[in-house]
Amino acid sequence: MNKSLLAVAVASLLSPISNLHAQQASADETMVVTANRFEQSTESVVAQVEVVTRQDIDRIQAKSLTDVFRRLTGIQVSQNGGRGQQASIFVRGANSDQVLVLIDGIRFARAAKGGVDFSQLPITFVDRVEYVRGARAAMYGSEAIGGVINIITVANSDNEKTAVSAGLGSLDYEELSFVSGTKVGENGHLNVSVGYDSDEGYNVHPMPGINDGDRHGFESRNALIGYVHNFDQQWSGFANFRMFETISQYDGSYVDYVTGAPVHSYKEAEVQNSTFAAGVKYSGSELKSDFLVNYQNQDNWNYEQSLGKNSASATSDELEQLNVQWVNSYKLTSALTLSGGVDWRDEAYIVKPSNTEYDRTNVAYFAALNADADKLFGELSLRVDDNEQFGTETTYNTGLGYRYAEWLVVKAAYGTSFKAPNLYQLYSYYGNAQLEAEKADSFELTFGGLIKDVDWSITGYDTNVEDLIDYNYATSKYYNTDGESQLRGVEMVVGFDTSFINHQVSANFQDPEDQSGEQLIRRAKKIYKYNAVVSFDEVDVSLGYQYVGERPDFSEDLAAYSLFDVSVNYYANENLTLNGRVDNLTDEEYETAGGYPSPERTYYVNATYQF
């Protein structure tokens, strides 16, 4: 990390990733678009926000998005084993399907069962991640209870460099990528990204005497092409296409409950996802307006590897989603911005081979007023979602911040949110067409500031969720629970420099409870994280540490664990960078999902040539 980047990191509301946002004025403001759907300085955002740049991703040598998320404040990762296995996250105790995931500002079409599997999303074409904690339904609608994660790709980047990267690692890991950005004429810009990675894996669900010797690996291919054209200083247009295909092996072995005989099952899951987006943008001195259309299609297969995906026992489904959105912002004065727009979405769930199709349409209107004066800043937003399946939901959010001094900034926010039942929960064999949307209200209070070059913040939050959707194993149906689930906690973040070392420390103390007062499955009450970057002229070293406390699972309690990861980057010259990474440095034995041991110590090496 160079000196200017260290200065930015110290002058920001620091997170476990080096580029968190400034709460006090600085010459190097961090700008975000995710919090309120228009570009603004993080100093004017009431919510807690973190930004991860491509440089951050490369510095820690992240092999997947879960590697990035593990370092972020308030996030806990749960995964059924190693690379390519199903991975979900919890944000401040909120479930994975209560966290809205965007790709380039558009809702990502979820898997059939509703939760985004982060192990499937390729990191090759990721340019930036913006992470907003807390309720954002008044901006985005369903699922934005715990927060919003916006994965911004290289599709609209103005980068004019080309890089080729190759790497090897433990478990026969291989990776190869090509990313290029170039000008086309005077007013155009073309971005291309292609990536491949795979590993042979290990036995992620060992059952002695049944699946001995099995290895559950992963293979991914991805590509992206994007073009941006500037018609003049105010008008621009864009079009892009991206796709990824993943194949992962997993264990389906079991003991027959009638005969008691073991049954070996070696299965594969295949995902094919493609997305096309196009739009136009107007950017004037006061008015900014974006109009875009986005179409997503995802096919999913599950089958016995020996039989293939065309076998009679294979299962498959298809998910389609068409989005149209129009977002506007107008600067009323130097301190006031009015924004609003329309979101239209049609989504379909298709069960194969019968080709039974279930679909629904959602139309939403939203408006917001944001203020940023000398001492005060705040936001007020309202959204109405009209869904043909579950009716109308109205959500709102209000927040106020006060800059008392450099050493103290106070922020408070209150918002309502909801999560609509997904199409699988409604219409599958296990579905319940009478399900209602989950509803939540959230309050948070933050104190932060800069004291003698130590950046600090403390946030308390309280979220209550009604009508939580759960699965009844007795009836094999989804249902709405009675009572309220409560997600309460305190998160503390501190960042500082000592000589050439940048330190980031966070601690989360949370109490995620279901309607019966029991601790929610797989959610720890204590999470500690420490991240450091040691910078020299030609070398930087990144160290990551996390402690996750014990937590209940379906049939057993999961033990607490501590993990150390380290990565080294050697900048041989202006073109060539050599990298090394060690995950689970102390070879800790741990599980984030019961019965699925996480990887042992693993090693990776990588070389990147840029021209």
Coordinates of C-alpha atoms in Angstrom, one line a residue:
M1 CA 0.0 0.0 0.0
N2 CA 1.5 3.4 -0.9
K3 CA 1.6 6.4 1.4
S4 CA -1.5 8.1 -0.1
L5 CA -3.6 5.0 0.3
L6 CA -2.5 4.7 3.9
A7 CA -3.5 8.3 4.5
V8 CA -6.9 7.6 3.0
A9 CA -7.3 4.5 5.2
V10 CA -6.4 6.3 8.3
A11 CA -8.7 9.3 7.5
S12 CA -11.7 7.0 7.0
L13 CA -14.2 5.1 9.1
L14 CA -12.0 2.1 9.0
S15 CA -13.1 -1.4 8.4
P16 CA -11.3 -4.7 8.1
I17 CA -10.6 -3.8 4.5
S18 CA -8.3 -0.8 4.0
N19 CA -10.7 1.6 2.2
L20 CA -13.5 2.4 4.6
H21 CA -15.1 5.8 4.4
A22 CA -14.3 9.1 6.0
Q23 CA -16.6 10.5 8.5
Q24 CA -14.7 13.8 8.7
A25 CA -13.7 16.0 5.8
S26 CA -10.7 15.0 3.9
A27 CA -9.1 15.9 0.6
D28 CA -9.6 12.4 -0.7
E29 CA -13.4 11.8 -0.3
T30 CA -14.8 8.3 -1.0
M31 CA -17.8 8.4 -3.2
V32 CA -20.5 5.7 -3.2
V33 CA -23.7 5.2 -5.2
T34 CA -25.3 2.3 -3.2
A35 CA -26.5 4.0 0.0
N36 CA -29.1 6.3 -1.7
R37 CA -28.9 5.4 -5.4
F38 CA -27.0 8.5 -6.4
E39 CA -23.3 9.4 -6.1
Q40 CA -22.5 11.1 -2.8
S41 CA -19.6 11.4 -0.4
T42 CA -19.6 8.8 2.4
E43 CA -19.4 11.8 4.8
S44 CA -23.1 12.5 4.0
V45 CA -24.4 8.9 4.5
V46 CA -26.1 8.1 7.8
A47 CA -25.7 4.4 7.4
Q48 CA -22.5 2.5 8.0
V49 CA -20.8 1.9 4.7
E50 CA -17.6 0.1 3.6
V51 CA -15.9 0.1 0.2
V52 CA -13.6 -2.6 -1.2
T53 CA -11.6 -1.7 -4.3
R54 CA -9.9 -4.0 -6.8
Q55 CA -6.6 -3.0 -5.2
D56 CA -7.8 -4.3 -1.9
I57 CA -9.0 -7.6 -3.5
D58 CA -5.6 -8.1 -5.2
R59 CA -3.7 -7.2 -2.1
I60 CA -5.3 -10.0 0.0
Q61 CA -5.2 -12.3 -3.0
A62 CA -8.9 -13.2 -2.6
K63 CA -9.9 -16.3 -4.5
S64 CA -13.7 -15.7 -4.0
L65 CA -16.1 -13.2 -2.7
T66 CA -16.3 -15.1 0.6
D67 CA -12.6 -14.3 1.1
V68 CA -13.5 -10.6 0.9
F69 CA -16.6 -10.8 3.0
R70 CA -14.8 -12.6 5.9
R71 CA -12.9 -9.4 6.5
L72 CA -15.8 -7.0 6.6
T73 CA -17.5 -5.7 9.7
G74 CA -20.6 -7.5 10.8
I75 CA -20.4 -10.3 8.3
Q76 CA -20.2 -14.0 9.2
V77 CA -19.7 -16.6 6.4
S78 CA -21.2 -20.1 6.5
Q79 CA -20.1 -22.6 3.9
N80 CA -20.6 -26.4 3.3
G81 CA -16.9 -27.1 3.1
G82 CA -14.4 -25.6 0.7
R83 CA -14.2 -23.8 -2.6
G84 CA -17.4 -24.0 -4.7
Q85 CA -19.5 -25.4 -2.0
Q86 CA -22.7 -23.6 -1.0
A87 CA -21.8 -20.4 0.8
S88 CA -24.1 -17.9 2.6
I89 CA -23.5 -14.9 4.9
F90 CA -25.1 -13.4 7.9
V91 CA -25.0 -9.6 8.4
R92 CA -25.6 -8.4 11.9
G93 CA -27.4 -11.7 12.5
A94 CA -29.7 -11.3 9.5
N95 CA -30.0 -14.3 7.3
S96 CA -28.5 -14.5 3.8
D97 CA -31.9 -14.0 2.1
Q98 CA -32.5 -10.9 4.3
V99 CA -29.5 -9.2 2.7
L100 CA -30.0 -7.6 -0.8
V101 CA -27.3 -8.5 -3.3
L102 CA -26.9 -6.2 -6.3
I103 CA -24.6 -6.6 -9.3
D104 CA -24.0 -3.2 -11.0
G105 CA -26.9 -1.8 -9.0
I106 CA -29.4 -4.4 -10.2
R107 CA -31.0 -7.1 -8.0
F108 CA -29.2 -10.4 -8.6
A109 CA -31.6 -13.1 -9.7
R110 CA -31.5 -15.5 -6.7
A111 CA -31.2 -19.2 -6.8
A112 CA -34.4 -21.2 -6.8
K113 CA -34.5 -21.4 -3.0
G114 CA -33.9 -17.7 -2.6
G115 CA -30.4 -17.3 -1.1
V116 CA -27.5 -16.1 -3.1
D117 CA -24.7 -18.7 -3.2
F118 CA -21.6 -16.5 -3.1
S119 CA -19.4 -19.4 -4.0
Q120 CA -20.8 -19.3 -7.5
L121 CA -20.1 -15.6 -8.2
P122 CA -16.7 -15.1 -10.0
I123 CA -14.3 -12.6 -8.5
T124 CA -12.5 -12.1 -11.8
F125 CA -14.8 -9.3 -13.1
V126 CA -15.3 -7.6 -9.8
D127 CA -14.0 -4.0 -9.8
R128 CA -15.4 -2.8 -6.5
V129 CA -17.8 -3.8 -3.7
E130 CA -20.0 -1.3 -1.7
Y131 CA -21.4 -2.6 1.5
V132 CA -24.2 -0.8 3.4
R133 CA -25.3 -2.1 6.8
G134 CA -28.9 -1.6 8.1
A135 CA -32.3 -1.3 6.6
R136 CA -32.4 0.0 3.0
A137 CA -35.9 -1.3 1.8
A138 CA -37.1 2.3 1.3
M139 CA -34.5 2.5 -1.5
Y140 CA -34.5 -1.1 -2.8
G141 CA -37.5 -3.0 -1.6
S142 CA -37.6 -6.6 -0.6
E143 CA -34.7 -8.3 1.2
A144 CA -32.8 -5.2 2.3
I145 CA -33.3 -5.9 6.1
G146 CA -29.7 -6.5 7.2
G147 CA -28.1 -4.5 4.5
V148 CA -27.1 -4.2 0.8
I149 CA -24.1 -5.5 -1.0
N150 CA -23.4 -4.0 -4.4
I151 CA -20.9 -5.9 -6.5
I152 CA -19.7 -3.5 -9.2
T153 CA -18.1 -5.1 -12.2
V154 CA -15.5 -3.9 -14.7
A155 CA -18.2 -3.5 -17.3
N156 CA -18.4 0.3 -17.0
S157 CA -14.8 0.9 -15.8
D158 CA -12.6 3.6 -17.4
N159 CA -9.5 1.5 -16.8
E160 CA -7.1 1.5 -19.8
K161 CA -4.8 -1.3 -18.8
T162 CA -4.6 -5.0 -19.7
A163 CA -3.6 -7.7 -17.2
V164 CA -3.0 -11.4 -17.5
S165 CA -2.9 -13.5 -14.3
A166 CA -2.1 -17.2 -13.6
G167 CA -1.9 -19.2 -10.4
L168 CA -1.6 -22.6 -8.7
G169 CA -2.4 -23.8 -5.3
S170 CA -3.3 -26.6 -2.9
L171 CA -5.9 -29.2 -3.8
D172 CA -4.7 -28.9 -7.4
Y173 CA -6.0 -25.4 -7.6
E174 CA -5.6 -23.6 -11.0
E175 CA -6.6 -20.1 -12.1
L176 CA -6.2 -18.0 -15.3
S177 CA -7.7 -14.6 -16.1
F178 CA -7.5 -11.8 -18.6
V179 CA -8.9 -8.3 -18.0
S180 CA -8.6 -5.5 -20.4
G181 CA -9.9 -1.9 -20.8
T182 CA -9.2 0.2 -23.9
K183 CA -10.5 3.3 -25.6
V184 CA -12.5 3.0 -28.8
G185 CA -12.2 6.1 -30.9
E186 CA -12.6 9.4 -29.1
N187 CA -15.7 8.7 -27.1
G188 CA -15.9 4.9 -26.6
H189 CA -14.5 2.5 -24.0
L190 CA -14.4 -1.3 -24.2
N191 CA -13.9 -3.7 -21.3
V192 CA -13.3 -7.4 -21.5
S193 CA -12.8 -10.0 -18.8
V194 CA -12.3 -13.7 -19.1
G195 CA -11.6 -16.1 -16.2
Y196 CA -11.2 -19.8 -15.3
D197 CA -10.5 -21.5 -12.0
S198 CA -10.8 -25.0 -10.6
D199 CA -9.7 -27.3 -7.8
E200 CA -10.0 -31.0 -7.1
G201 CA -11.3 -30.4 -3.6
Y202 CA -11.5 -32.8 -0.7
N203 CA -14.2 -34.8 1.0
V204 CA -16.4 -32.0 2.4
H205 CA -18.8 -34.4 4.1
P206 CA -16.9 -37.5 5.3
M207 CA -19.1 -40.5 6.1
P208 CA -16.6 -43.3 7.1
G209 CA -17.3 -46.5 5.2
I210 CA -19.6 -44.9 2.7
N211 CA -17.8 -42.1 0.8
D212 CA -14.2 -42.8 1.7
G213 CA -11.8 -41.3 -0.9
D214 CA -14.3 -38.9 -2.5
R215 CA -13.1 -35.5 -3.5
H216 CA -15.6 -32.7 -4.0
G217 CA -14.1 -30.1 -6.4
F218 CA -15.2 -27.0 -8.3
E219 CA -14.8 -25.6 -11.8
S220 CA -15.8 -22.1 -13.0
R221 CA -15.7 -20.3 -16.3
N222 CA -16.7 -16.6 -16.7
A223 CA -16.6 -13.9 -19.3
L224 CA -17.7 -10.2 -19.5
I225 CA -17.8 -7.6 -22.3
G226 CA -19.0 -4.1 -21.8
Y227 CA -19.0 -1.0 -24.0
V228 CA -19.6 2.6 -22.9
H229 CA -20.1 5.5 -25.3
N230 CA -20.0 9.2 -24.4
F231 CA -22.3 11.1 -26.8
D232 CA -21.3 14.4 -25.3
Q233 CA -20.4 15.8 -21.9
Q234 CA -23.9 15.0 -20.5
W235 CA -25.2 12.0 -22.3
S236 CA -23.8 8.5 -22.4
G237 CA -24.9 5.0 -23.1
F238 CA -23.8 1.5 -22.3
A239 CA -24.3 -2.2 -23.1
N240 CA -22.8 -5.2 -21.5
F241 CA -23.0 -9.0 -21.3
R242 CA -21.7 -11.3 -18.7
M243 CA -21.9 -15.1 -18.1
F244 CA -20.6 -17.6 -15.7
E245 CA -20.8 -21.4 -15.6
T246 CA -19.9 -23.5 -12.5
I247 CA -19.8 -27.2 -11.8
S248 CA -19.2 -28.4 -8.3
Q249 CA -19.3 -31.9 -6.7
Y250 CA -21.0 -32.6 -3.4
D251 CA -21.9 -35.5 -1.3
G252 CA -25.4 -36.9 -1.3
S253 CA -24.7 -40.1 0.6
Y254 CA -27.1 -41.3 3.3
V255 CA -28.2 -44.2 5.5
D256 CA -31.5 -45.7 4.4
Y257 CA -33.9 -45.2 7.3
V258 CA -35.8 -48.4 6.5
T259 CA -33.1 -50.9 5.9
G260 CA -30.2 -49.1 7.7
A261 CA -28.0 -49.8 4.7
P262 CA -25.5 -47.1 3.6
V263 CA -26.1 -45.5 0.2
H264 CA -23.3 -43.8 -1.6
S265 CA -24.1 -40.8 -3.7
Y266 CA -21.6 -38.6 -5.5
K267 CA -23.5 -35.6 -7.0
E268 CA -22.8 -32.6 -9.1
A269 CA -24.5 -29.2 -9.2
E270 CA -24.2 -27.1 -12.4
V271 CA -25.1 -23.5 -12.8
Q272 CA -25.3 -21.5 -16.0
N273 CA -26.0 -17.8 -15.6
S274 CA -26.1 -15.0 -18.2
T275 CA -27.0 -11.3 -18.0
F276 CA -27.5 -8.6 -20.6
A277 CA -27.8 -4.9 -19.6
A278 CA -28.2 -1.7 -21.5
G279 CA -29.0 1.9 -20.7
V280 CA -28.5 5.6 -21.1
K281 CA -27.4 8.2 -18.6
Y282 CA -27.8 11.9 -18.4
S283 CA -25.4 13.9 -16.1
G284 CA -26.0 17.6 -15.8
S285 CA -24.8 20.1 -13.3
E286 CA -28.0 19.7 -11.2
L287 CA -30.0 16.8 -12.7
K288 CA -28.8 13.3 -13.2
S289 CA -30.9 10.5 -14.7
D290 CA -30.3 6.8 -15.4
F291 CA -32.5 4.5 -17.4
L292 CA -31.6 0.9 -17.9
V293 CA -32.9 -2.6 -18.8
N294 CA -31.4 -5.8 -17.4
Y295 CA -32.3 -9.4 -18.3
Q296 CA -30.9 -12.4 -16.3
N297 CA -31.3 -16.1 -16.9
Q298 CA -30.0 -18.9 -14.7
D299 CA -30.3 -22.7 -15.2
N300 CA -29.6 -25.0 -12.3
W301 CA -29.0 -28.8 -12.5
N302 CA -28.4 -31.4 -9.7
Y303 CA -27.6 -35.0 -10.7
E304 CA -25.5 -38.1 -10.0
Q305 CA -22.2 -37.5 -11.6
S306 CA -22.1 -41.1 -13.0
L307 CA -25.5 -40.6 -14.7
G308 CA -25.2 -37.0 -16.0
K309 CA -27.6 -34.1 -16.1
N310 CA -29.9 -35.7 -18.7
S311 CA -30.7 -38.7 -16.5
A312 CA -34.2 -39.4 -15.3
S313 CA -33.1 -38.8 -11.7
A314 CA -31.7 -35.4 -12.4
T315 CA -33.5 -32.3 -11.2
S316 CA -33.4 -28.9 -12.8
D317 CA -35.0 -25.5 -12.8
E318 CA -34.7 -22.1 -14.5
L319 CA -34.9 -18.6 -13.2
E320 CA -35.6 -15.6 -15.3
Q321 CA -35.7 -11.9 -14.3
L322 CA -36.3 -8.8 -16.3
N323 CA -35.6 -5.4 -14.6
V324 CA -36.4 -1.9 -15.9
Q325 CA -35.4 1.0 -13.7
W326 CA -35.4 4.8 -13.9
V327 CA -33.4 6.6 -11.2
N328 CA -33.1 10.4 -10.9
S329 CA -31.5 12.9 -8.6
Y330 CA -31.8 16.7 -8.6
K331 CA -29.7 19.1 -6.6
L332 CA -32.1 21.6 -5.1
T333 CA -29.4 23.6 -3.3
S334 CA -25.8 23.0 -2.4
A335 CA -27.1 21.2 0.7
L336 CA -30.3 19.4 -0.5
T337 CA -30.7 16.6 -3.1
L338 CA -34.1 15.2 -4.2
S339 CA -34.1 11.8 -5.7
G340 CA -36.6 9.2 -6.9
G341 CA -37.6 6.8 -9.5
V342 CA -39.4 3.6 -10.7
D343 CA -38.4 0.0 -10.4
W344 CA -40.2 -2.6 -12.5
R345 CA -39.3 -6.3 -12.2
D346 CA -40.8 -9.5 -13.6
E347 CA -39.4 -12.8 -12.3
A348 CA -40.2 -16.4 -13.3
Y349 CA -39.4 -19.8 -11.8
I350 CA -39.6 -22.7 -14.2
V351 CA -39.6 -26.3 -13.0
K352 CA -38.2 -28.9 -15.4
P353 CA -38.8 -31.2 -17.2
S354 CA -42.5 -30.4 -16.8
N355 CA -41.8 -26.7 -17.7
T356 CA -44.2 -25.6 -15.1
E357 CA -43.8 -21.8 -14.8
Y358 CA -44.6 -19.5 -11.9
D359 CA -44.1 -15.8 -12.3
R360 CA -44.9 -12.5 -10.7
T361 CA -44.4 -8.8 -11.3
N362 CA -43.3 -6.0 -8.9
V363 CA -43.7 -2.3 -9.6
A364 CA -42.2 0.2 -7.1
Y365 CA -42.0 4.0 -6.7
F366 CA -39.5 5.6 -4.4
A367 CA -38.5 9.1 -3.4
A368 CA -35.9 10.6 -1.0
L369 CA -34.6 13.8 0.3
N370 CA -30.9 14.0 1.4
A371 CA -29.3 16.9 3.3
D372 CA -25.7 17.8 3.9
A373 CA -25.1 21.1 5.6
D374 CA -22.1 22.3 7.7
K375 CA -22.9 20.3 10.9
L376 CA -26.0 18.4 10.1
F377 CA -26.7 15.7 7.5
G378 CA -29.6 13.4 7.0
E379 CA -32.0 11.5 4.8
L380 CA -35.7 10.8 4.5
S381 CA -37.0 8.2 2.0
L382 CA -40.2 6.4 1.1
R383 CA -41.0 3.5 -1.2
V384 CA -44.2 1.7 -2.3
D385 CA -43.9 -1.8 -3.7
D386 CA -46.9 -3.2 -5.5
N387 CA -46.5 -7.0 -6.0
E388 CA -49.1 -9.0 -7.8
Q389 CA -48.6 -12.0 -5.5
F390 CA -48.5 -10.5 -2.0
G391 CA -49.9 -7.0 -2.4
T392 CA -48.6 -3.6 -1.4
E393 CA -45.7 -2.9 1.0
T394 CA -44.8 0.6 2.1
T395 CA -41.4 1.2 3.7
Y396 CA -39.6 4.3 4.9
N397 CA -36.3 5.3 6.3
T398 CA -35.1 8.4 8.3
G399 CA -31.7 9.3 9.5
L400 CA -29.9 12.2 11.0
G401 CA -26.2 12.9 11.7
Y402 CA -24.4 15.7 13.6
R403 CA -20.8 16.6 13.3
Y404 CA -20.0 17.9 16.7
A405 CA -16.3 18.0 16.2
E406 CA -13.5 16.0 14.5
W407 CA -13.4 13.6 17.4
L408 CA -17.2 13.1 17.6
V409 CA -19.8 12.5 14.9
V410 CA -23.3 11.2 16.1
K411 CA -25.7 9.4 13.7
A412 CA -29.1 7.8 14.3
A413 CA -31.4 6.0 11.8
Y414 CA -34.8 4.3 11.9
G415 CA -36.3 2.3 9.0
T416 CA -38.8 -0.3 8.1
S417 CA -38.2 -3.2 5.7
F418 CA -39.6 -6.5 4.4
K419 CA -38.7 -9.7 2.6
A420 CA -41.1 -11.2 0.2
P421 CA -41.4 -15.0 0.0
N422 CA -39.5 -16.4 -3.0
L423 CA -41.1 -18.4 -5.7
Y424 CA -39.7 -21.7 -4.5
Q425 CA -41.2 -21.1 -1.0
L426 CA -44.6 -20.3 -2.6
Y427 CA -45.0 -22.8 -5.4
S428 CA -42.7 -25.7 -5.1
Y429 CA -43.7 -29.1 -3.7
Y430 CA -42.7 -27.7 -0.3
G431 CA -44.3 -24.3 -1.0
N432 CA -47.2 -22.5 0.7
A433 CA -49.1 -20.0 -1.5
Q434 CA -50.5 -18.3 1.6
L435 CA -47.1 -17.1 2.9
E436 CA -46.9 -13.5 3.9
A437 CA -43.9 -11.2 3.6
E438 CA -41.5 -10.9 6.6
K439 CA -41.7 -7.4 8.1
A440 CA -39.0 -5.6 10.1
D441 CA -38.2 -2.4 11.8
S442 CA -34.7 -1.3 12.7
F443 CA -33.0 1.4 14.8
E444 CA -29.3 2.1 15.0
L445 CA -27.2 4.7 16.8
T446 CA -23.5 5.4 15.9
F447 CA -20.8 7.4 17.7
G448 CA -17.5 7.9 15.8
G449 CA -14.6 10.3 15.2
L450 CA -10.9 10.8 14.9
I451 CA -8.8 11.1 18.0
K452 CA -5.1 11.6 17.6
D453 CA -5.0 9.7 14.3
V454 CA -7.1 6.8 15.8
D455 CA -10.3 6.4 13.8
W456 CA -13.1 4.8 15.8
S457 CA -16.8 4.1 15.7
I458 CA -19.3 2.3 17.9
T459 CA -22.8 1.3 16.6
G460 CA -25.7 -0.2 18.5
Y461 CA -28.5 -1.7 16.4
D462 CA -31.9 -3.3 17.1
T463 CA -33.9 -5.1 14.4
N464 CA -37.2 -6.9 15.0
V465 CA -38.6 -9.2 12.4
E466 CA -42.2 -10.4 12.3
D467 CA -43.7 -13.3 10.3
L468 CA -40.3 -15.0 9.8
I469 CA -40.5 -17.6 7.0
D470 CA -39.4 -21.0 8.3
Y471 CA -39.6 -24.7 7.2
N472 CA -41.7 -27.2 9.1
Y473 CA -40.1 -30.7 8.9
A474 CA -43.3 -32.4 10.1
T475 CA -45.5 -31.0 7.3
S476 CA -42.8 -30.5 4.7
K477 CA -44.1 -27.0 4.1
Y478 CA -42.9 -23.4 4.6
Y479 CA -44.8 -21.3 7.0
N480 CA -44.8 -17.9 8.8
T481 CA -43.7 -18.1 12.4
D482 CA -45.6 -16.3 15.2
G483 CA -43.9 -13.7 17.3
E484 CA -40.8 -11.6 16.6
S485 CA -37.2 -12.5 15.9
Q486 CA -34.7 -10.0 17.4
L487 CA -31.3 -9.0 16.0
R488 CA -29.5 -6.8 18.5
G489 CA -25.9 -6.0 18.9
V490 CA -23.0 -3.6 19.2
E491 CA -20.2 -3.3 16.7
M492 CA -16.9 -1.4 17.3
V493 CA -14.3 -0.5 14.7
V494 CA -10.9 1.1 15.3
G495 CA -8.2 1.9 12.7
F496 CA -4.7 3.4 13.2
D497 CA -1.2 3.4 11.8
T498 CA 2.1 2.5 13.5
S499 CA 5.0 3.4 11.3
F500 CA 4.5 1.4 8.0
I501 CA 1.7 -0.9 9.4
N502 CA -2.0 -0.1 9.0
H503 CA -4.2 -1.8 11.6
Q504 CA -7.9 -2.4 11.4
V505 CA -9.8 -3.9 14.4
S506 CA -13.5 -4.8 14.8
A507 CA -15.6 -6.5 17.4
N508 CA -19.2 -7.5 17.1
F509 CA -21.3 -8.5 20.2
Q510 CA -24.7 -9.6 19.0
D511 CA -27.7 -11.4 20.3
P512 CA -29.7 -12.9 17.4
E513 CA -32.8 -14.7 18.7
D514 CA -35.8 -16.4 17.1
Q515 CA -39.4 -15.9 18.3
S516 CA -38.8 -18.4 21.1
G517 CA -35.8 -16.5 22.5
E518 CA -33.4 -19.2 21.2
Q519 CA -30.1 -18.2 19.5
L520 CA -30.6 -18.3 15.7
I521 CA -28.9 -21.2 13.9
R522 CA -25.2 -20.7 12.9
R523 CA -25.0 -17.2 14.2
A524 CA -22.3 -16.4 16.7
K525 CA -22.7 -13.9 19.6
K526 CA -19.1 -12.8 19.4
I527 CA -17.0 -12.0 16.3
Y528 CA -13.6 -10.4 16.4
K529 CA -11.5 -9.4 13.4
Y530 CA -8.0 -7.9 12.9
N531 CA -6.4 -7.0 9.6
A532 CA -3.0 -5.4 9.0
V533 CA -1.1 -4.3 6.0
V534 CA 2.7 -3.9 6.2
S535 CA 4.0 -1.8 3.3
F536 CA 7.5 -1.5 1.9
D537 CA 8.7 -0.1 -1.4
E538 CA 8.4 -3.3 -3.4
V539 CA 6.6 -5.6 -1.0
D540 CA 3.4 -5.5 1.1
V541 CA 2.2 -8.2 3.5
S542 CA -1.5 -8.6 4.5
L543 CA -2.5 -10.4 7.7
G544 CA -6.1 -11.3 8.5
Y545 CA -7.4 -12.8 11.7
Q546 CA -10.9 -13.6 12.8
Y547 CA -12.5 -15.2 15.8
V548 CA -16.0 -16.6 15.6
G549 CA -17.7 -17.7 18.8
E550 CA -19.6 -20.9 19.3
R551 CA -23.1 -21.1 17.8
P552 CA -25.9 -23.7 17.4
D553 CA -26.6 -25.7 14.3
F554 CA -29.4 -28.0 13.4
S555 CA -28.2 -31.0 15.4
E556 CA -25.2 -29.8 17.3
D557 CA -23.3 -26.8 18.6
L558 CA -20.4 -25.6 16.4
A559 CA -17.2 -24.8 18.3
A560 CA -15.6 -21.4 18.3
Y561 CA -12.6 -21.0 16.0
S562 CA -9.7 -18.6 15.2
L563 CA -8.3 -18.2 11.7
F564 CA -5.1 -16.6 10.4
D565 CA -4.6 -15.8 6.7
V566 CA -1.5 -14.1 5.2
S567 CA -0.7 -12.9 1.7
V568 CA 2.5 -11.4 0.2
N569 CA 2.8 -9.2 -2.9
Y570 CA 6.1 -8.6 -4.6
Y571 CA 6.1 -5.8 -7.2
A572 CA 9.0 -7.0 -9.3
N573 CA 8.7 -4.1 -11.7
E574 CA 6.0 -1.8 -13.1
N575 CA 4.5 -4.7 -15.1
L576 CA 5.1 -7.9 -13.1
T577 CA 3.6 -8.8 -9.6
L578 CA 4.3 -12.0 -7.8
N579 CA 1.9 -13.1 -5.1
G580 CA 1.6 -15.8 -2.4
R581 CA -1.2 -16.6 0.1
V582 CA -1.6 -19.0 2.9
D583 CA -5.1 -19.7 4.3
N584 CA -5.7 -21.1 7.7
L585 CA -2.1 -20.6 8.7
T586 CA -2.3 -22.5 12.0
D587 CA -4.2 -25.4 10.4
E588 CA -7.2 -25.0 12.6
E589 CA -9.9 -27.7 12.5
Y590 CA -13.3 -26.0 12.3
E591 CA -16.8 -26.1 10.7
T592 CA -19.1 -23.3 9.7
A593 CA -21.8 -25.8 8.9
G594 CA -22.3 -29.0 11.0
G595 CA -20.8 -32.1 9.4
Y596 CA -18.8 -30.1 6.8
P597 CA -15.2 -29.6 7.8
S598 CA -13.6 -26.5 6.4
P599 CA -10.3 -26.6 4.5
E600 CA -7.0 -27.3 6.2
R601 CA -4.0 -25.1 5.6
T602 CA -3.8 -24.2 1.9
Y603 CA -1.2 -22.4 -0.2
Y604 CA -1.5 -20.3 -3.4
V605 CA 1.0 -18.6 -5.7
N606 CA 0.1 -16.2 -8.5
A607 CA 1.8 -14.0 -11.1
T608 CA 0.2 -11.0 -12.8
Y609 CA 1.6 -9.2 -15.8
Q610 CA 0.2 -5.8 -16.7
F611 CA 0.7 -3.9 -19.9

